[in-house]
Coordinates of C-alpha atoms in Angstrom, one line a residue:
M950 CA 247.5 54.3 191.4
S951 CA 248.2 52.1 188.4
T952 CA 247.7 53.1 184.8
V953 CA 247.7 49.7 183.6
P954 CA 244.2 48.1 184.0
L955 CA 244.0 45.2 186.3
R956 CA 243.8 41.7 184.7
V957 CA 240.7 40.4 186.2
A958 CA 239.1 36.9 185.9
V959 CA 235.5 36.4 187.1
V960 CA 234.6 32.9 187.8
C961 CA 231.2 31.1 188.7
A962 CA 230.1 27.6 188.3
S963 CA 229.0 27.5 184.6
N964 CA 230.1 30.8 183.1
Q965 CA 226.7 31.7 182.3
N966 CA 225.0 34.2 184.6
R967 CA 227.1 35.8 187.3
S968 CA 230.5 35.8 185.9
M969 CA 229.2 36.9 182.4
E970 CA 227.2 39.8 184.0
A971 CA 230.4 40.9 185.8
H972 CA 232.4 40.3 182.7
Y973 CA 230.1 42.5 180.8
F974 CA 230.2 45.3 183.4
L975 CA 233.9 45.3 183.8
S976 CA 234.7 45.2 180.1
K977 CA 232.4 48.4 179.7
R978 CA 234.6 50.1 182.3
G979 CA 237.9 49.3 180.4
F980 CA 239.2 46.5 182.6
S981 CA 241.0 43.6 181.0
V982 CA 238.7 40.8 182.0
R983 CA 237.8 37.3 181.2
S984 CA 235.2 34.9 182.7
F985 CA 235.0 31.4 183.4
G986 CA 233.1 28.4 185.2
T987 CA 234.7 25.6 187.3
G988 CA 232.2 23.0 187.0
T989 CA 232.8 19.6 184.8
H990 CA 229.9 20.8 182.7
V991 CA 227.7 23.7 182.0
K992 CA 224.3 23.3 183.7
L993 CA 221.2 25.5 183.0
P994 CA 217.7 25.1 184.5
G995 CA 215.6 22.7 182.7
P996 CA 211.9 21.8 182.7
A997 CA 212.0 20.6 186.2
P998 CA 214.7 21.1 189.1
D999 CA 215.7 17.4 188.5
R1000 CA 216.1 17.8 184.8
P1001 CA 218.8 20.5 184.0
N1002 CA 220.2 21.0 180.5
V1003 CA 223.7 20.0 180.5
Y1004 CA 226.4 21.0 178.0
D1005 CA 230.1 20.4 177.5
F1006 CA 232.2 23.7 177.9
R1007 CA 233.0 23.4 174.1
T1008 CA 229.4 24.1 173.4
T1009 CA 228.8 27.8 172.0
Y1010 CA 226.3 30.1 173.5
D1011 CA 224.7 30.0 170.1
Q1012 CA 224.4 26.3 170.2
I1013 CA 223.0 26.2 173.6
Y1014 CA 220.5 29.1 172.6
N1015 CA 219.3 27.1 169.6
D1016 CA 219.1 23.9 171.7
L1017 CA 216.7 25.7 174.2
V1018 CA 214.7 27.3 171.5
S1019 CA 214.1 23.7 169.8
K1020 CA 213.2 22.2 173.2
D1021 CA 210.7 25.0 174.6
R1022 CA 211.1 28.6 173.4
D1023 CA 208.1 29.7 175.8
L1024 CA 209.6 28.4 178.8
Y1025 CA 213.2 29.4 178.2
T1026 CA 211.9 32.9 177.2
Q1027 CA 209.9 33.1 180.4
N1028 CA 212.7 32.0 182.8
G1029 CA 215.3 34.4 181.2
M1030 CA 217.6 31.8 179.8
L1031 CA 217.2 33.0 176.1
H1032 CA 217.9 36.6 177.2
M1033 CA 220.9 35.7 179.2
L1034 CA 222.4 33.7 176.2
E1035 CA 221.8 36.5 173.9
R1036 CA 223.9 38.7 176.3
N1037 CA 226.4 36.0 176.4
K1038 CA 226.9 35.7 172.6
R1039 CA 227.6 39.3 172.4
I1040 CA 230.6 39.0 174.9
K1041 CA 232.2 35.9 173.8
P1042 CA 231.6 32.7 171.7
R1043 CA 231.4 30.0 174.4
P1044 CA 231.8 29.3 178.2
E1045 CA 235.3 28.7 179.2
R1046 CA 236.6 26.5 182.0
F1047 CA 238.9 28.1 184.7
Q1048 CA 241.1 25.0 185.0
N1049 CA 241.8 25.0 181.3
C1050 CA 243.2 28.6 181.2
Q1051 CA 246.9 29.3 181.6
D1052 CA 246.5 33.1 181.5
V1053 CA 248.0 35.4 184.4
F1054 CA 245.7 37.5 186.3
D1055 CA 246.2 40.2 189.0
L1056 CA 242.7 39.5 190.6
I1057 CA 240.5 36.5 190.4
V1058 CA 236.9 37.2 191.8
T1059 CA 234.6 34.2 192.5
C1060 CA 230.9 34.4 193.0
E1061 CA 230.3 31.6 195.6
E1062 CA 232.5 29.9 198.1
S1063 CA 232.5 26.4 196.5
V1064 CA 233.9 28.1 193.3
Y1065 CA 236.4 29.8 195.4
D1066 CA 237.6 26.7 197.0
Q1067 CA 237.9 25.1 193.5
V1068 CA 239.9 28.1 192.2
V1069 CA 242.2 28.1 195.2
K1070 CA 242.7 24.3 194.8
D1071 CA 243.5 24.5 191.2
M1072 CA 245.9 27.4 191.6
N1073 CA 247.7 25.8 194.5
S1074 CA 248.0 22.6 192.3
R1075 CA 249.8 24.4 189.6
E1076 CA 253.5 24.5 189.3
Q1077 CA 254.8 27.8 190.5
V1078 CA 256.9 29.4 187.8
T1079 CA 257.1 33.2 188.4
C1080 CA 255.9 33.6 191.9
Q1081 CA 253.8 36.4 190.9
P1082 CA 250.9 36.8 193.3
V1083 CA 247.2 36.7 192.3
H1084 CA 244.6 37.8 194.7
V1085 CA 241.5 35.5 194.8
I1086 CA 238.4 37.1 196.4
N1087 CA 235.1 35.6 196.8
V1088 CA 231.9 37.7 196.7
D1089 CA 228.8 35.6 197.5
I1090 CA 226.1 36.2 194.8
E1091 CA 223.0 34.3 194.4
D1092 CA 222.3 32.8 191.0
N1093 CA 219.5 34.9 189.8
D1094 CA 219.2 37.9 187.4
E1095 CA 218.7 40.6 189.9
E1096 CA 221.5 39.3 192.2
A1097 CA 223.9 38.8 189.3
T1098 CA 223.4 42.6 188.3
V1099 CA 223.7 43.8 192.0
G1100 CA 226.9 41.5 192.3
A1101 CA 228.5 42.7 188.9
I1102 CA 228.1 46.3 190.2
L1103 CA 229.7 45.5 193.5
I1104 CA 232.6 43.6 191.8
C1105 CA 233.0 46.7 189.4
K1106 CA 233.1 49.0 192.3
L1107 CA 235.6 46.7 194.1
C1108 CA 237.9 46.4 191.0
Q1109 CA 237.9 50.2 190.5
C1110 CA 238.9 50.8 194.2
I1111 CA 241.7 48.2 194.0
Q1112 CA 242.8 49.7 190.6
D1113 CA 242.9 53.1 192.4
T1114 CA 245.1 51.9 195.4
E1115 CA 248.7 53.0 195.5
D1116 CA 249.8 49.5 196.7
M1117 CA 247.2 46.7 196.3
E1118 CA 249.4 44.3 198.5
D1119 CA 249.3 46.8 201.5
E1120 CA 245.8 48.3 201.0
L1121 CA 243.6 45.3 200.0
D1122 CA 242.7 43.8 203.4
E1123 CA 241.4 47.2 204.6
L1124 CA 239.7 48.0 201.4
L1125 CA 237.9 44.4 201.7
Q1126 CA 236.8 45.2 205.2
E1127 CA 235.2 48.4 204.1
F1128 CA 233.5 46.6 201.3
E1129 CA 232.1 44.0 203.7
E1130 CA 230.7 46.7 205.9
K1131 CA 229.2 48.8 203.2
S1132 CA 227.6 45.7 201.3
G1133 CA 226.7 43.6 204.3
R1134 CA 228.3 40.7 202.4
P1135 CA 231.3 38.5 203.7
F1136 CA 234.4 38.4 201.4
L1137 CA 236.9 35.7 201.4
H1138 CA 240.4 36.6 200.3
T1139 CA 243.7 34.6 199.8
V1140 CA 246.8 34.9 197.8
C1141 CA 248.1 32.4 195.3
F1142 CA 251.0 32.4 193.0
Y1143 CA 251.8 31.6 189.4

């Protein structure tokens, strides 16, 4: 069992809901964690399905919050966007894009298969310098409040179990199989290198 906390990245599409909920839970439990999105822009629900609110990743959570309040406070209060952004503002200033991060992690957890594919593609396109392994694991989490919380708890349990292993390289596949059976969710796993 390592006494050094795992360096964890949690990644969803827009770094708003699922990755931020997991970021919150993991940071409360002492993990060294960062969260990211992989999209080209941050997208949040708008007044209609075909009219999302789209922001640049450099836009702060506070700016997004104020923009939504100015557009329709009632709508964005009712659909939970303002509450979510209030949480996000307490965690970090703005969403971050995974492809722009050069930090090294022990574990990258993605929240949907398309994000997993983007992370693996990005990692494999980078020049390998240290050949240090990073485990990339996907846990499919539906993008809504309830599932984000359920998924964050599952990710926390998974990270704690990985933290408690004697040898992550030898024990991870078996551990993931146990988590698949207990949770009823499929997990994808691969190893990339820095």
